[in-house]
Short mmCIF file of C-alpha atoms (C1' of nucleotides) in Angstrom, two decimals:
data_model
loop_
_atom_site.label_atom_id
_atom_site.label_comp_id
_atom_site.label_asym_id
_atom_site.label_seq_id
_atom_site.Cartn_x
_atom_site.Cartn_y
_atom_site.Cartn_z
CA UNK A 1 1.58 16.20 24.55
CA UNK A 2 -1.33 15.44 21.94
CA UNK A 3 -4.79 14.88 23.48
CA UNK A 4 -6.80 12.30 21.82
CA UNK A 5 -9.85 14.49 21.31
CA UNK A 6 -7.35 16.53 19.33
CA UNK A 7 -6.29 13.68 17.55
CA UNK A 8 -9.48 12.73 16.45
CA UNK A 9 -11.23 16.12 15.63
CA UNK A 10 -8.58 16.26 12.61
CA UNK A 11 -10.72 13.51 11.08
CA UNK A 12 -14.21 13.97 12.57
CA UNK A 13 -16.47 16.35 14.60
CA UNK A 14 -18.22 15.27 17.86
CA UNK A 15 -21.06 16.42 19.56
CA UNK A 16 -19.81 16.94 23.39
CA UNK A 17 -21.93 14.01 24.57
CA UNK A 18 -20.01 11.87 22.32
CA UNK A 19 -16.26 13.06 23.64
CA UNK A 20 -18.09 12.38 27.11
CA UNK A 21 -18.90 8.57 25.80
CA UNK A 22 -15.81 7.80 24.02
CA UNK A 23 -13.87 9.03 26.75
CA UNK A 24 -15.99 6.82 29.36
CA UNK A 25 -14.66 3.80 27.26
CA UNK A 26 -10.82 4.76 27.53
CA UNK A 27 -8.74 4.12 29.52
CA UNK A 28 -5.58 5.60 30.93
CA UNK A 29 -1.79 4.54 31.45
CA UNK A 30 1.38 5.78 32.92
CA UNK A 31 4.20 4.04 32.72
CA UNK A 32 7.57 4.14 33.24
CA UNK A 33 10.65 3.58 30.56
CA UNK A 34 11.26 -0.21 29.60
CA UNK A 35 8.28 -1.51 30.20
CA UNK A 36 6.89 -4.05 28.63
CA UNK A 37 3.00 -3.51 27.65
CA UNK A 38 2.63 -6.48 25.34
CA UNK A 39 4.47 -9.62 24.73
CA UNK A 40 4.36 -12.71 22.08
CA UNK A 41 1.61 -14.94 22.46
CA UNK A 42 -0.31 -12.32 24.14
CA UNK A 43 -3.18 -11.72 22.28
CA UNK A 44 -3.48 -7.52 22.21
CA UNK A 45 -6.43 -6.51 23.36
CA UNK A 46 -6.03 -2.95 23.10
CA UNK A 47 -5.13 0.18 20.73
CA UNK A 48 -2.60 2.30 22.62
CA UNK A 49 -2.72 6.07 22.27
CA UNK A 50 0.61 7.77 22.88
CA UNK A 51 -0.63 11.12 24.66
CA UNK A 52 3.21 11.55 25.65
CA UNK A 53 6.89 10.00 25.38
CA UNK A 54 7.50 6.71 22.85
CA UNK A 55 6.46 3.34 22.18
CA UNK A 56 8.34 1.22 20.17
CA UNK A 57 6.91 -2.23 18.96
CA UNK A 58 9.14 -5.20 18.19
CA UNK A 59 9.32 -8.98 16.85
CA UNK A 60 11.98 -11.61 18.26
CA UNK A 61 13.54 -13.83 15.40
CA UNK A 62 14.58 -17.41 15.75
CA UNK A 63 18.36 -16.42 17.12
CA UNK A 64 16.63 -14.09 19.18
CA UNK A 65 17.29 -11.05 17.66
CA UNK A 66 14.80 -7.74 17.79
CA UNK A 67 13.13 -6.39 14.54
CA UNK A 68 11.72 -2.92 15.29
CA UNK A 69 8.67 -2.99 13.53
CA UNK A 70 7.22 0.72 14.44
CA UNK A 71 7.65 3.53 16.82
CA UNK A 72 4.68 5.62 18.29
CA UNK A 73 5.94 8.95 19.37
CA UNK A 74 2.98 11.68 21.02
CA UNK A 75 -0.12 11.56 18.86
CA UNK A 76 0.36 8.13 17.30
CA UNK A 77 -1.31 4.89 17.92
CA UNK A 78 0.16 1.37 18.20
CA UNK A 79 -0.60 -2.31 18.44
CA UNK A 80 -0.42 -5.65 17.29
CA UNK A 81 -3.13 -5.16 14.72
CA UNK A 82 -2.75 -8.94 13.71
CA UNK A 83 -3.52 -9.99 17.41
CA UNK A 84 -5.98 -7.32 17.68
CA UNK A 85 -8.46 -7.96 14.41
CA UNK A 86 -8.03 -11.85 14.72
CA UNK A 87 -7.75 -11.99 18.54
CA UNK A 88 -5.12 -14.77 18.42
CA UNK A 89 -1.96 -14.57 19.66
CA UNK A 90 0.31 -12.36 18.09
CA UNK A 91 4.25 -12.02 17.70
CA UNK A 92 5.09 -8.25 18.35
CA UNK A 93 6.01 -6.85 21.59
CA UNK A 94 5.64 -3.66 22.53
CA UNK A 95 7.38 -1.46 25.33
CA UNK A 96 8.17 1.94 26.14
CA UNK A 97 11.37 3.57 24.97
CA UNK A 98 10.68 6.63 27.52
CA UNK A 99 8.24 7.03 30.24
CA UNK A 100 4.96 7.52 28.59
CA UNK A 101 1.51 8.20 29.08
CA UNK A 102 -1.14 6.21 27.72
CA UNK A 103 -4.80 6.20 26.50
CA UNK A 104 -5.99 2.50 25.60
CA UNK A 105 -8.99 1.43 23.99
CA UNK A 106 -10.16 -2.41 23.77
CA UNK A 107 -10.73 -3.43 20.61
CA UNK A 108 -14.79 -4.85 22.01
CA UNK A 109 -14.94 -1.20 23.05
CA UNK A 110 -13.75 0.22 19.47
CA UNK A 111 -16.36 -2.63 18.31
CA UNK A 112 -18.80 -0.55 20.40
CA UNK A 113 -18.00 2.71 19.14
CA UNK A 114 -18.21 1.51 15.64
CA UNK A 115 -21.94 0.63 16.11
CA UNK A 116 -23.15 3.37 18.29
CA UNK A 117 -21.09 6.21 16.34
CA UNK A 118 -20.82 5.57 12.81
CA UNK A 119 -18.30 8.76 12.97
CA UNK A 120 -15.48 6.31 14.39
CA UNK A 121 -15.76 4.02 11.82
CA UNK A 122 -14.88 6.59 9.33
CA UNK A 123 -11.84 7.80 12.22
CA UNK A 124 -10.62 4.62 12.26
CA UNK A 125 -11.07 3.79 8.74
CA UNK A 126 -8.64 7.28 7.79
CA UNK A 127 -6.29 5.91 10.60
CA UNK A 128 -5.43 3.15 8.83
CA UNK A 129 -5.20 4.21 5.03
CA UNK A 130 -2.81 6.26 6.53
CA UNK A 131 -1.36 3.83 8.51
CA UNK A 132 -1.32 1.28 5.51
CA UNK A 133 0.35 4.30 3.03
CA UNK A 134 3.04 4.52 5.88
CA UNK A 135 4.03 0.93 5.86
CA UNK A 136 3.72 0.60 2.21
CA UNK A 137 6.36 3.06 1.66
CA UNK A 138 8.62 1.24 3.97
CA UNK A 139 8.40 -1.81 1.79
CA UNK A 140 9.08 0.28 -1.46
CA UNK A 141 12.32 1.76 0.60
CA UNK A 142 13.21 -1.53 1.96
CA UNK A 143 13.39 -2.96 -1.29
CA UNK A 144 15.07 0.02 -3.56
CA UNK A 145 17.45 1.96 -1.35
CA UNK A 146 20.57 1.02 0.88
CA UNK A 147 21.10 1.33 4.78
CA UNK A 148 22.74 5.32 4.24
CA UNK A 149 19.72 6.39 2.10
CA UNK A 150 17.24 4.09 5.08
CA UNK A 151 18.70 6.35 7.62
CA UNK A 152 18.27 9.52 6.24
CA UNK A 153 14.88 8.89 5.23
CA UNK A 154 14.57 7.83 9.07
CA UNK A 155 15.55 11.16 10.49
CA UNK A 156 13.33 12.70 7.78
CA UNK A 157 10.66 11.09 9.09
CA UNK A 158 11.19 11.15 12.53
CA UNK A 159 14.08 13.86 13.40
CA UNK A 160 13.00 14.20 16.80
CA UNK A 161 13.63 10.54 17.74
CA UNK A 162 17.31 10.39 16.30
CA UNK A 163 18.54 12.03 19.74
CA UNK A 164 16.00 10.53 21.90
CA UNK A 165 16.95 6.68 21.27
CA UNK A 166 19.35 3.94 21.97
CA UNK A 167 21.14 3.91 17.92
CA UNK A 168 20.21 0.18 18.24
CA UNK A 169 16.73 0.74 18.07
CA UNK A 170 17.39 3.06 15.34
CA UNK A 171 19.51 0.73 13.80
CA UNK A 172 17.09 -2.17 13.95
CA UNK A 173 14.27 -0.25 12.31
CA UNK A 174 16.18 0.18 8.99
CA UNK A 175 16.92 -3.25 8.81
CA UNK A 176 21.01 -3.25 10.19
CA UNK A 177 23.01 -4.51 12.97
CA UNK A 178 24.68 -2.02 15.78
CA UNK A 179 28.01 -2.65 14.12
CA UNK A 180 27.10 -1.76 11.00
CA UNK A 181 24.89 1.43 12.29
CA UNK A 182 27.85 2.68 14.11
CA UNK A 183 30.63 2.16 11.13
CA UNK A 184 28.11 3.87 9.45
CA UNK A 185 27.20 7.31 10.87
CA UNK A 186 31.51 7.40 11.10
CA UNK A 187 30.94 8.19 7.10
CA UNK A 188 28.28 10.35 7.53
CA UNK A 189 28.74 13.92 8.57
CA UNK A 190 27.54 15.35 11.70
CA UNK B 1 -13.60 -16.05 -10.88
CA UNK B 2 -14.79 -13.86 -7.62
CA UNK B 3 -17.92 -11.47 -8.02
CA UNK B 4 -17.64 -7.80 -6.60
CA UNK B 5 -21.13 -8.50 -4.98
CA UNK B 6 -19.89 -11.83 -3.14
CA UNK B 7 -16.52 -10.15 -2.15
CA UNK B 8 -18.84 -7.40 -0.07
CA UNK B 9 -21.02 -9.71 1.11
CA UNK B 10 -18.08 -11.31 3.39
CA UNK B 11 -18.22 -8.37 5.64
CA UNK B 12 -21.57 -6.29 5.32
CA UNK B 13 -25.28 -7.52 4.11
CA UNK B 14 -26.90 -5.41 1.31
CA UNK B 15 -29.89 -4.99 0.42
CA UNK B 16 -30.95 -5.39 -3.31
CA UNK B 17 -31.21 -1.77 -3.76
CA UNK B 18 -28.20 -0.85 -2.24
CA UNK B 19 -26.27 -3.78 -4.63
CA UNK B 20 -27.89 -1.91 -7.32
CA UNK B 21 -26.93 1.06 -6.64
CA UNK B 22 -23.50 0.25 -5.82
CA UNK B 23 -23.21 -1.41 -9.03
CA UNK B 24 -24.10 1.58 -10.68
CA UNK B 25 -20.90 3.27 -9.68
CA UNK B 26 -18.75 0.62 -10.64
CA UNK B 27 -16.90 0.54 -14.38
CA UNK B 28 -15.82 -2.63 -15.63
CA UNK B 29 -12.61 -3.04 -18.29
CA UNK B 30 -11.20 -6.41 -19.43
CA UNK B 31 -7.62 -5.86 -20.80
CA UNK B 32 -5.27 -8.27 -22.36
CA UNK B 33 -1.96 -9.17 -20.58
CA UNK B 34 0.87 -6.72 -20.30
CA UNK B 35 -1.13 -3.56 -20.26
CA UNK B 36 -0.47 -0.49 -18.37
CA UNK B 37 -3.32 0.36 -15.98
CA UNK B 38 -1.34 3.04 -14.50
CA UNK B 39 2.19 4.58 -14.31
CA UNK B 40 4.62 6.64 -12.30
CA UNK B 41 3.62 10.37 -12.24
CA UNK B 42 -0.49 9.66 -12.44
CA UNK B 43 -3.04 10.37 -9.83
CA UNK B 44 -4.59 7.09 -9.27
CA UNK B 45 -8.50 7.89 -9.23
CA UNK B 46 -9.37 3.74 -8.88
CA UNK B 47 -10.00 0.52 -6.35
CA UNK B 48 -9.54 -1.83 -8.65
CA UNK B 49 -11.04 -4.77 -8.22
CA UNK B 50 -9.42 -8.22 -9.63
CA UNK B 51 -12.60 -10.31 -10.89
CA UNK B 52 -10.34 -12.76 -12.82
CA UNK B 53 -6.61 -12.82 -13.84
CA UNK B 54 -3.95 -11.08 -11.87
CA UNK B 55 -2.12 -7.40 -10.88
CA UNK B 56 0.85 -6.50 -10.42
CA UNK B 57 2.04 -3.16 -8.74
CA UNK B 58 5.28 -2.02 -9.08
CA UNK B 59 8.18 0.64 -8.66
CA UNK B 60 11.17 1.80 -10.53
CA UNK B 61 14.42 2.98 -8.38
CA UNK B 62 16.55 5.33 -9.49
CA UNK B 63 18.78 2.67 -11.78
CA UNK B 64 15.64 1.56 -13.24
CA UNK B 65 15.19 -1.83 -11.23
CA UNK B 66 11.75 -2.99 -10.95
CA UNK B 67 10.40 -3.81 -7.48
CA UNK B 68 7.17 -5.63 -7.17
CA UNK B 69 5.08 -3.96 -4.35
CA UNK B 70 2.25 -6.72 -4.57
CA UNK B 71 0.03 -9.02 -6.85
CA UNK B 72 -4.09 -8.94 -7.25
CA UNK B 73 -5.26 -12.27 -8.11
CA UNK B 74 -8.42 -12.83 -8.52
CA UNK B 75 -11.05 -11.20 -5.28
CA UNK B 76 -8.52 -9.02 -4.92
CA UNK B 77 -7.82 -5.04 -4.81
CA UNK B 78 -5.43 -3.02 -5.90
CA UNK B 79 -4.40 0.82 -6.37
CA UNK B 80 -2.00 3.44 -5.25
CA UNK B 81 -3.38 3.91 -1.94
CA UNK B 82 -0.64 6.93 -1.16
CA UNK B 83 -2.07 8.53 -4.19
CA UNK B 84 -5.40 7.50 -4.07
CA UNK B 85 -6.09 9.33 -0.30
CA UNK B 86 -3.82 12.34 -1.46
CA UNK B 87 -4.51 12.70 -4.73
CA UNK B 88 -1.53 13.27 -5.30
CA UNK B 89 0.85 11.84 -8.26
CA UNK B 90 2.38 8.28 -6.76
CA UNK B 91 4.83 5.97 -7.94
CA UNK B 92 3.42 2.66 -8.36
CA UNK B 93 3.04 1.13 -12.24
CA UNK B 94 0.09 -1.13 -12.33
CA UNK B 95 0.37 -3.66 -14.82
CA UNK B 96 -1.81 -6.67 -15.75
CA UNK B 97 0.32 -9.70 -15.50
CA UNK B 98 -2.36 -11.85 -17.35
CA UNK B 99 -5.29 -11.00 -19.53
CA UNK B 100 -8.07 -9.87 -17.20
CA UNK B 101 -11.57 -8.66 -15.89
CA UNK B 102 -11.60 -5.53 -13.79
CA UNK B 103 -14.05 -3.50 -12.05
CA UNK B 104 -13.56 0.17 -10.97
CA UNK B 105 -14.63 2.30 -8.04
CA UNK B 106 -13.17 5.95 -8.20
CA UNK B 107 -12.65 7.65 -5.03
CA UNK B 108 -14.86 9.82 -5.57
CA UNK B 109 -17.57 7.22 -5.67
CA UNK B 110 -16.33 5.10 -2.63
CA UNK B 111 -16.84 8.71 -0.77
CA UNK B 112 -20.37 9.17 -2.01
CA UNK B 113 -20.69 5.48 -1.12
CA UNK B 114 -19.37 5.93 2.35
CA UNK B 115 -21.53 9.28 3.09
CA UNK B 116 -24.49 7.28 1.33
CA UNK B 117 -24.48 3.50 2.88
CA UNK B 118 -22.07 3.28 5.85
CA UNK B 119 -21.98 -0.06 5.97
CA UNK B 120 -19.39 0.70 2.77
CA UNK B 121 -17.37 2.83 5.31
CA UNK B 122 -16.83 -0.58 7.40
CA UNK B 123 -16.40 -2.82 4.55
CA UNK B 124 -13.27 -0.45 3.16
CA UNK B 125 -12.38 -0.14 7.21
CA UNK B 126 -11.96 -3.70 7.33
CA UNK B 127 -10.34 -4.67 3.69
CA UNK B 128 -7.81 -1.64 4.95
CA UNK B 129 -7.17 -3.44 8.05
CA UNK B 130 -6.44 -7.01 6.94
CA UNK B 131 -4.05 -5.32 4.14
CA UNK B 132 -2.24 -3.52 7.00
CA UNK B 133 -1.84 -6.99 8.65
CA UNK B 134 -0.80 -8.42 5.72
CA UNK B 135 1.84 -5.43 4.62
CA UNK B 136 3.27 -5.75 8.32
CA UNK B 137 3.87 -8.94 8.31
CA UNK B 138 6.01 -8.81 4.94
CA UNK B 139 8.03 -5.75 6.52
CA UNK B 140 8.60 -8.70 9.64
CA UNK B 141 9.82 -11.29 6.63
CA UNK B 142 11.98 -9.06 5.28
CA UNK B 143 13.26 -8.09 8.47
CA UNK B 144 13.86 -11.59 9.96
CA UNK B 145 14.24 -13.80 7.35
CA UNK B 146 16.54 -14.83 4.41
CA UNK B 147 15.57 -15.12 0.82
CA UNK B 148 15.09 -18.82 0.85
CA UNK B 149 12.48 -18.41 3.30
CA UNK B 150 10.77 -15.45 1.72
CA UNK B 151 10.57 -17.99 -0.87
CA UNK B 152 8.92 -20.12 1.17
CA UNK B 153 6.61 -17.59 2.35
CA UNK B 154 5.38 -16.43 -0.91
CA UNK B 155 4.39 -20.11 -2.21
CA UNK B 156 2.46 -20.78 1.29
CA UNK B 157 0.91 -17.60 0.54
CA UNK B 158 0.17 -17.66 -3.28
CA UNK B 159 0.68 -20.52 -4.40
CA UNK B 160 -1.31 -20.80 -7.29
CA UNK B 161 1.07 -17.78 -8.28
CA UNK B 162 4.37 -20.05 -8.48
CA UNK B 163 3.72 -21.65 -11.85
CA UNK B 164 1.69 -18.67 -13.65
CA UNK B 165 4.27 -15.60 -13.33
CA UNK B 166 7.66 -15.53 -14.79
CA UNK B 167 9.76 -15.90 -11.95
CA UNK B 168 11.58 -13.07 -12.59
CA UNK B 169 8.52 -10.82 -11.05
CA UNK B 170 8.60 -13.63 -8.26
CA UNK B 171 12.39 -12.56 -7.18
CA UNK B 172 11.64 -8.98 -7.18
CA UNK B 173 9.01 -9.66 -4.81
CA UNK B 174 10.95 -11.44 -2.65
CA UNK B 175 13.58 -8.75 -2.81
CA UNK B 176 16.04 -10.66 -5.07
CA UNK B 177 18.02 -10.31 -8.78
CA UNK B 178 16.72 -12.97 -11.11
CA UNK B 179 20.38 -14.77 -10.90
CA UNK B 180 20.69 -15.08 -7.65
CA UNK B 181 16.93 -16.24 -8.03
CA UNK B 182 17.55 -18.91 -10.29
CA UNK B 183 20.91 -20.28 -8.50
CA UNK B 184 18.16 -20.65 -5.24
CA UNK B 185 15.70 -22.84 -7.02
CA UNK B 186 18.69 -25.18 -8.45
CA UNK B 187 19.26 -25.80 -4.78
CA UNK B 188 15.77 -26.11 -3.60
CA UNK B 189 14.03 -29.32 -3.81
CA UNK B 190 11.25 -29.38 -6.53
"C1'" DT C 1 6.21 -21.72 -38.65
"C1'" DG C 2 10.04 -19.23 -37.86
"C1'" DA C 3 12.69 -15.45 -36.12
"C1'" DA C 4 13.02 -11.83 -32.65
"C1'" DA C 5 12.18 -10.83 -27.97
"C1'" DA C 6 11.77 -12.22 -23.47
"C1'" DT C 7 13.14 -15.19 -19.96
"C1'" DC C 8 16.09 -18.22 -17.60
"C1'" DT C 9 20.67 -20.20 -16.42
"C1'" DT C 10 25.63 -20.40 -15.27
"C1'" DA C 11 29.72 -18.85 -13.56
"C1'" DA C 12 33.27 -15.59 -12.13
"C1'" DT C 13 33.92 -11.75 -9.40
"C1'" DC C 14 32.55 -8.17 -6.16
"C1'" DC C 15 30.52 -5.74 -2.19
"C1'" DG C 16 27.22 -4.35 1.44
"C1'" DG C 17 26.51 -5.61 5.48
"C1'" DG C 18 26.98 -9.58 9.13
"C1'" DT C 19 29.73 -11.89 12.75
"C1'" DT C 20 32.84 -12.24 16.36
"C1'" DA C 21 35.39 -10.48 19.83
"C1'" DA C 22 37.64 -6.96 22.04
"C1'" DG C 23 37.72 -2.69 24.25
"C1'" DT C 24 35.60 2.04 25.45
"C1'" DT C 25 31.91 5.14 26.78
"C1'" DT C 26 27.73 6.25 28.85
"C1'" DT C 27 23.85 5.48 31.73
"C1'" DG C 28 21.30 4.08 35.54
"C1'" DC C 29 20.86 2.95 40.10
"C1'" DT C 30 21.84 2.84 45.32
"C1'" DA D 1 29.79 9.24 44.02
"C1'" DG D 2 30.73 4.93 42.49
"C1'" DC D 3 29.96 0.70 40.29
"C1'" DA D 4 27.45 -2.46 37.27
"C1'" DA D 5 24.95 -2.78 33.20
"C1'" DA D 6 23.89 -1.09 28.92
"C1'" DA D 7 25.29 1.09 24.85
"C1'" DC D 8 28.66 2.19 21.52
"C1'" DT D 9 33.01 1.57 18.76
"C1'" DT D 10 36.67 -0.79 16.18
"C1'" DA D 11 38.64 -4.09 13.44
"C1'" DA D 12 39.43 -8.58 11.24
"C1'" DC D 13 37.19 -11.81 8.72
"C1'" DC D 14 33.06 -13.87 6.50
"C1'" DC D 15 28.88 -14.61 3.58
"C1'" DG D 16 24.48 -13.80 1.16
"C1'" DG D 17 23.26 -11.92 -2.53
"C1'" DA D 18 24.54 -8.32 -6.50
"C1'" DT D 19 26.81 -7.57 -10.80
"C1'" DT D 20 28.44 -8.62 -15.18
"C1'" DA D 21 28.58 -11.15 -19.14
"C1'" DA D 22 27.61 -15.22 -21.78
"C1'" DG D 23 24.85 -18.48 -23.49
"C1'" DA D 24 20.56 -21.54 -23.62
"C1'" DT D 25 15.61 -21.88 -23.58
"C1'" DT D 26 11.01 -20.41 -24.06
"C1'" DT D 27 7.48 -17.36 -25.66
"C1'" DT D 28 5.35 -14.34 -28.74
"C1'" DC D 29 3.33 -12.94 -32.68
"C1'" DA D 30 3.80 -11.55 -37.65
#
DNA sequence: TGAAAATCTTAATCCGGGTTAAGTTTTGCT
DNA sequence: AGCAAAACTTAACCCGGATTAAGATTTTCA
């Protein structure tokens, strides 16, 4: 359980009257497992803060099959940053994997925030040099290393999720069918 | 041939003393094609900023493969964002793939920028953002669709890049060996 | 301008991972 | 607790793209 006020004093300091204003402007979530909090064509009008459980975000391909494109575990944001900057539709769904609970934040709110507290621009700037490292790297491993080596840079990354989700979903993020996954992990120990 | 000063003035509004100042941090470098802007093992200390010609950025695996990460053309940036937040050594080569004109921003500069003129802290927020759109939708192509269509993708993307890079940098983009590269095109119209 | 280097092509063979289709657990729900 | 749905496994066969090895073409630059 990560608050956001946590989450954002490791970039930036506010005064308490600015915690009190950014937290009038978000908005809170519970949910249960499976459900869906964003779908294709939506357009996403929110950033989702994961304060507890996991998200997981996802495209459908033209046979209908899922592409995981991210997780967001406690402490992490997701959201269909296409749909979100552009406010068009976008092609990512996003539901929990676990019950979760939620902060949100409209993007006309982080708009707000932007021009009232220069501070968040420079929170939300860091957020996404990070977030744009992250998904860089994914390319560079996509592109030079093979499903074993994908996997066990997965449960580098992310060891706590490897016993927390459905293998598929695992399986999907580094780029391989269930099959596969599960012929797989027979050659690997443990 | 895109200025610096037009490039900025898509998303903030200087003022002439600002530009001027701005400008005054900035380095400029031409270099002829082929040369090494940086390699493997280097702290990358530079935006660099594409005012005519083209960038490539690329890695080497462990058998020595080359994998292009992305191309600068011209109003574009580039650098080794892992390394250029951590400043820590990276692992992307950045190589000119024609002759060209640069211009340079350390980091240390776009910080004194961003605690000097915040308006540069939302211009960077923003040029972050659309490149984390554009990096998540490649992870989505790669994901979803086969090389023929990555093909596809790349010349609705760039295509003023089809005809002025050997295509060999063209297939490691897309995620393919020359060969298989060149038996594609034989059965692709045009 | 000419020769070496780089790039591109072709073709045979190979392999990582996909597909299909069962069957077997495990999980969730009432 | 018990049953349906979801998840996982196995195995046979298939295919997109890799590898290897030539050779042909283009580019570079002395």
């Amino acid at each position: 359980m990560e608050s956001l006020l946590n989450n954002i004093a490791r970039y930036i300091q506010l005064e308490d009257d600015e915690k009190e204003y950014f937290l009038s402007l978000v908005g809170e979530k519970k949910v249960r497992r499976k459900q869906l909090l964003l779908q294709e064509g939506e357009v996403c009008h929110h950033s989702i803060f994961v304060k507890s459980g996991c998200l997981r975000g996802y495209t459908l391909d033209k046979n209908g099959d899922e592409h995981v494109i991210s997780f967001a575990t406690a402490g992490w944001w997701i959201a269909d940053m296409y749909s979100l900057i552009t406010r068009k539709p976008g092609q990512l769904f996003i539901e929990s994997s676990t019950e979760a609970h939620l902060q949100l934040l409209t993007r006309e709110h982080q708009e707000k925030l932007f021009e009232q507290i220069p501070k968040f621009e420079r929170f939300f700037r860091i957020l996404t040099e990070n977030s744009l490292v992250a998904t860089q790297q994914r390319i560079i491993d996509n592109l030079s290393l093979g499903a074993r080596e994908r996997y066990l840079e997965f449960i580098r990354k992310y060891p706590s999720l490897k016993d927390e989700l459905p293998q598929k979903h695992i399986a999907s993020y580094i780029g391989v069918t269930p099959e596969f996954f599960s012929k797989m992990m027979r050659s690997l120990p443990e």
